[in-house]
Tab-separated table of C-alpha atoms in Angstrom:
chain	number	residue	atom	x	y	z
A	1	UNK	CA	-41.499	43.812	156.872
A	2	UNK	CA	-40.292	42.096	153.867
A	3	UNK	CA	-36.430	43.428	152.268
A	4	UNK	CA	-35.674	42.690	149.014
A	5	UNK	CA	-32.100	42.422	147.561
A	6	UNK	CA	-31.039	44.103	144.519
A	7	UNK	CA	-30.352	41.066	142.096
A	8	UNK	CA	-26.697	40.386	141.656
A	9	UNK	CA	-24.333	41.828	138.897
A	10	UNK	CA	-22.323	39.384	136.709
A	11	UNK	CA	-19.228	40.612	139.051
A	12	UNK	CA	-21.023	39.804	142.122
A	13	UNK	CA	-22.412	36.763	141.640
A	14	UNK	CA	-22.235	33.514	143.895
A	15	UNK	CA	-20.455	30.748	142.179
A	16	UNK	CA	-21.417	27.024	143.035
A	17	UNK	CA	-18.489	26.271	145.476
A	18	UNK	CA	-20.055	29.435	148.031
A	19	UNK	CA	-23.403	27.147	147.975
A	20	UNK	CA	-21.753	24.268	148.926
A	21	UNK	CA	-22.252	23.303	152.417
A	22	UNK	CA	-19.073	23.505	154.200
A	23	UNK	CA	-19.241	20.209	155.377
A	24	UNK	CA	-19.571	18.732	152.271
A	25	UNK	CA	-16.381	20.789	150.794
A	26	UNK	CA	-14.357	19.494	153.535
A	27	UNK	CA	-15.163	15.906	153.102
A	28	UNK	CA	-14.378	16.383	149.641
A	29	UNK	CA	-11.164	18.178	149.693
A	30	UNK	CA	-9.462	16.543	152.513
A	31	UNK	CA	-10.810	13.446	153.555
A	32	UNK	CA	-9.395	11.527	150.324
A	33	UNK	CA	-5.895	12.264	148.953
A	34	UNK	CA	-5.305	12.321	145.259
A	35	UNK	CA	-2.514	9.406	145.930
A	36	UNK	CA	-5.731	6.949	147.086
A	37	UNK	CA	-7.804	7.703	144.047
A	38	UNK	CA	-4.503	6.663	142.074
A	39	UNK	CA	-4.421	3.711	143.938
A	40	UNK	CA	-7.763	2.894	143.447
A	41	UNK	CA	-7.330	3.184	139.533
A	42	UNK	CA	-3.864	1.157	139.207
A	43	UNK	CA	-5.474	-2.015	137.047
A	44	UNK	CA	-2.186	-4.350	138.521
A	45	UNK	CA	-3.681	-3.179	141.833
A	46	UNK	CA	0.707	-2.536	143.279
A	47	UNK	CA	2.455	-5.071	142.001
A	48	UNK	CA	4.843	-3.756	139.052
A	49	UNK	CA	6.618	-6.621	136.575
A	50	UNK	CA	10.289	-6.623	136.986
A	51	UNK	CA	12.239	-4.256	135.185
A	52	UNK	CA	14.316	-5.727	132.401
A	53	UNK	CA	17.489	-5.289	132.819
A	54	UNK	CA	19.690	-2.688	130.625
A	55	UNK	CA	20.963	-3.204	127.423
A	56	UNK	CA	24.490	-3.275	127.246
A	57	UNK	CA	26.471	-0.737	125.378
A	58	UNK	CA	23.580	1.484	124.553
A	59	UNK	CA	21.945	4.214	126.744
A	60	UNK	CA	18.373	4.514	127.738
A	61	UNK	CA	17.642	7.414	125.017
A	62	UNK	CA	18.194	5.670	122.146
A	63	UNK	CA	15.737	2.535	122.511
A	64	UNK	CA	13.267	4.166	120.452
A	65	UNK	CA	15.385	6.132	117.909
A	66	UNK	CA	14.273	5.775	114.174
A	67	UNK	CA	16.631	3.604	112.530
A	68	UNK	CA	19.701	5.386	110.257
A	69	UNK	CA	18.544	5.568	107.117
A	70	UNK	CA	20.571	3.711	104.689
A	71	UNK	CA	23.145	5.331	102.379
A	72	UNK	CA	22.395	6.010	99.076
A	73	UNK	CA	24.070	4.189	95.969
A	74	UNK	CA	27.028	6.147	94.759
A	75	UNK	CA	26.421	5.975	90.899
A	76	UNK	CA	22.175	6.368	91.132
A	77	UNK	CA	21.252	5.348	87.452
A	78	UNK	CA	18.037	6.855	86.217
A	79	UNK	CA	15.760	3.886	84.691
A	80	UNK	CA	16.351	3.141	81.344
A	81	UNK	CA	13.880	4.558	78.600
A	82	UNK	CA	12.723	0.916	76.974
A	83	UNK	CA	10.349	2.703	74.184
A	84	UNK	CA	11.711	2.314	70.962
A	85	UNK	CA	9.776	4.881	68.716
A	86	UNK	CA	9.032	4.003	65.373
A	87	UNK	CA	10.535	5.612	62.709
A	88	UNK	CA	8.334	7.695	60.383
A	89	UNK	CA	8.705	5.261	57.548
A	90	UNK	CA	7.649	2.313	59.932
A	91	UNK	CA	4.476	4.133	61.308
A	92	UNK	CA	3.098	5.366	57.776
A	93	UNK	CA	3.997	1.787	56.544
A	94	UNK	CA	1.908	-0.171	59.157
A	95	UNK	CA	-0.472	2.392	60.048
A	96	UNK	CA	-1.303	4.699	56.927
A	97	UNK	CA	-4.545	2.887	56.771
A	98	UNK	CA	-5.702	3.415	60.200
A	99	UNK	CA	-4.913	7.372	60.364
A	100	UNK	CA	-1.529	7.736	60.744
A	101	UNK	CA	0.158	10.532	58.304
A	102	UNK	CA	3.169	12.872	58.405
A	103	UNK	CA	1.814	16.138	57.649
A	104	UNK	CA	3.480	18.086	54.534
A	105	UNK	CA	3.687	21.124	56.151
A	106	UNK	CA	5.715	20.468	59.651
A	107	UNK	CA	7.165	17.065	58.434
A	108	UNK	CA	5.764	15.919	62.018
A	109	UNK	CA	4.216	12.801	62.298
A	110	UNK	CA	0.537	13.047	63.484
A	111	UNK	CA	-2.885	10.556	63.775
A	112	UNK	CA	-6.205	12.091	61.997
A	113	UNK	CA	-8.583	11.753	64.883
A	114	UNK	CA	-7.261	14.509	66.656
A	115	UNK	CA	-4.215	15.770	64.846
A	116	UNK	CA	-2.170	15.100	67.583
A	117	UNK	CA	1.743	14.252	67.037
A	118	UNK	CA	2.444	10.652	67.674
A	119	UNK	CA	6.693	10.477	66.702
A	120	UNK	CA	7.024	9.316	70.657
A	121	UNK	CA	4.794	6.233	70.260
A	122	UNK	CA	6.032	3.008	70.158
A	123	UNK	CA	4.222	-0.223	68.414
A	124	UNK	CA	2.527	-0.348	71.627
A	125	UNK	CA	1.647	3.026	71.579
A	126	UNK	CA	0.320	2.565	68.439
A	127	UNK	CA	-2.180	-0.216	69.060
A	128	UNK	CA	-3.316	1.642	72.591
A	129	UNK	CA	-3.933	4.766	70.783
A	130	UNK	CA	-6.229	2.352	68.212
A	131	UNK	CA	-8.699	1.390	71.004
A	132	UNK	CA	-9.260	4.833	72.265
A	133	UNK	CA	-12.757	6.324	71.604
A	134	UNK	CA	-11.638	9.346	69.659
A	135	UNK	CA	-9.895	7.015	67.521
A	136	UNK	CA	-12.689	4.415	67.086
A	137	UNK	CA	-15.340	7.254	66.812
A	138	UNK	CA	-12.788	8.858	64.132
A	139	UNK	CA	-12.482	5.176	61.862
A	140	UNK	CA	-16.893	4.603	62.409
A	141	UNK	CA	-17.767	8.478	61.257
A	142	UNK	CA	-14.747	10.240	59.446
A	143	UNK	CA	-13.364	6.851	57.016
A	144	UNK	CA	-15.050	7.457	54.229
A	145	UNK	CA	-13.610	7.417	50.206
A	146	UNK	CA	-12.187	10.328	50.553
A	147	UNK	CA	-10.447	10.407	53.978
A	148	UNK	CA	-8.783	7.180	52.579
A	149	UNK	CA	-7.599	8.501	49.393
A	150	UNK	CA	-5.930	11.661	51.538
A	151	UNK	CA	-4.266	9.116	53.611
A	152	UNK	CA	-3.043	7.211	50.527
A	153	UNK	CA	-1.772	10.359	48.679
A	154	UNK	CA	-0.243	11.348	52.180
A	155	UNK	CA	1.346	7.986	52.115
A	156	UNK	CA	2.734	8.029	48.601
A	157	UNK	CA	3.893	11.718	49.053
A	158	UNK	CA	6.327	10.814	51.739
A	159	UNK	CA	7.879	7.813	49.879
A	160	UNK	CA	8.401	9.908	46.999
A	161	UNK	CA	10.163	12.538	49.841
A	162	UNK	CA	12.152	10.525	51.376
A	163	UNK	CA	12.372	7.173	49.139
A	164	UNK	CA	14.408	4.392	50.330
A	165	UNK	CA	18.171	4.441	50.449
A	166	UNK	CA	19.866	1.146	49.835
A	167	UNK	CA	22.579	0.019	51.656
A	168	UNK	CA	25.670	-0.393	50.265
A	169	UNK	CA	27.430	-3.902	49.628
A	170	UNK	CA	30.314	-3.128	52.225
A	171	UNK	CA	27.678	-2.189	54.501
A	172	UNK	CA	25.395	-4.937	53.919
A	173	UNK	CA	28.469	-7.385	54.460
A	174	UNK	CA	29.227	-5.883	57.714
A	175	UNK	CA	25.878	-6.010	58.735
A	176	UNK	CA	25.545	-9.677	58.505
A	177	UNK	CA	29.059	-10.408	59.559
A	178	UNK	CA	28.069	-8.456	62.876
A	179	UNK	CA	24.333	-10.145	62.910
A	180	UNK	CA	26.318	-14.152	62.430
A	181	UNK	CA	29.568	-12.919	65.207
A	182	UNK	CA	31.709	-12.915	62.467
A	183	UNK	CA	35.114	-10.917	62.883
A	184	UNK	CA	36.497	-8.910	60.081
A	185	UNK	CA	40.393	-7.726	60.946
């Protein structure tokens, strides 16, 4: 007669260690001692360098601290700003041709490619601005006859606005005292 067993339920399964043969799990388990396998896998195979001696004064926990960082400057000065904008009646001057207009309406200082204000830029700024593409696509396509003429009447509108105040002669003298290191008491 031939019995069967029911097959096994996840709860009463075997698990690989009960199919071990029990010789097998002994040799395993207690024939070699986890201390031997370390041996086995220490590369200097025992023999240890000598320990450096201590450093004097300091502990042990503080060999590998991160350094203190260092103190911070009592007055911090912020970097100084070295644009020097140019004033309205400098950028219409050397510009007007290329674009550059102060617009009637807001009195703001603006470039005709993209209407955009430019009183920040310096000369720098200026020529930068020049080699952009919406600048150079502005001066191929939009300079025409008439785009010039709206620049020049911009141009001659704002002199007539704000025309040029001389100096006077105490000023002037002053000036040029202060510009040759001249002392006036």
């Amino acid at each position: 007669a031939v019995t069967t067993t029911p097959p096994l339920s996840s709860k009463h399964r075997l698990h690989t260690a009960d199919l071990t043969p029990p010789s097998l799990v002994s040799f395993v388990s207690y024939s070699m001692p986890f201390s031997f396998l370390n041996k086995m896998s220490d590369p200097t195979d025992g023999i240890m360098p000598p320990a450096l001696p201590p450093v004097e004064g300091e502990p042990h926990h503080h060999v590998h601290q991160e350094p203190a960082p260092l103190p911070l400057p009592e007055n911090p000065q912020p970097k100084r700003n070295k644009k020097v904008p140019l004033t309205p009646r400098e950028a219409v001057e050397a510009f007007a041709q290329r674009g550059i207009y102060v617009d009637s309406k807001t009195g703001s200082l603006r470039c005709s490619c993209n209407h955009k204000p430019s009183h920040k830029w310096d000369l720098y700024g200026y020529t930068r601005h020049f080699t952009f593409k919406c600048h150079k696509k502005y001066e191929e396509t939009m300079m025409n006859e008439e785009e010039v003429k709206r620049l020049v009447d911009a141009k001659e509108t704002y002199f007539k606005m704000f025309p040029v105040v001389s100096e006077s002669n105490i000023l002037r003298k002053r000036k040029r005292a202060f510009m040759t290191g001249e002392k006036n008491l």
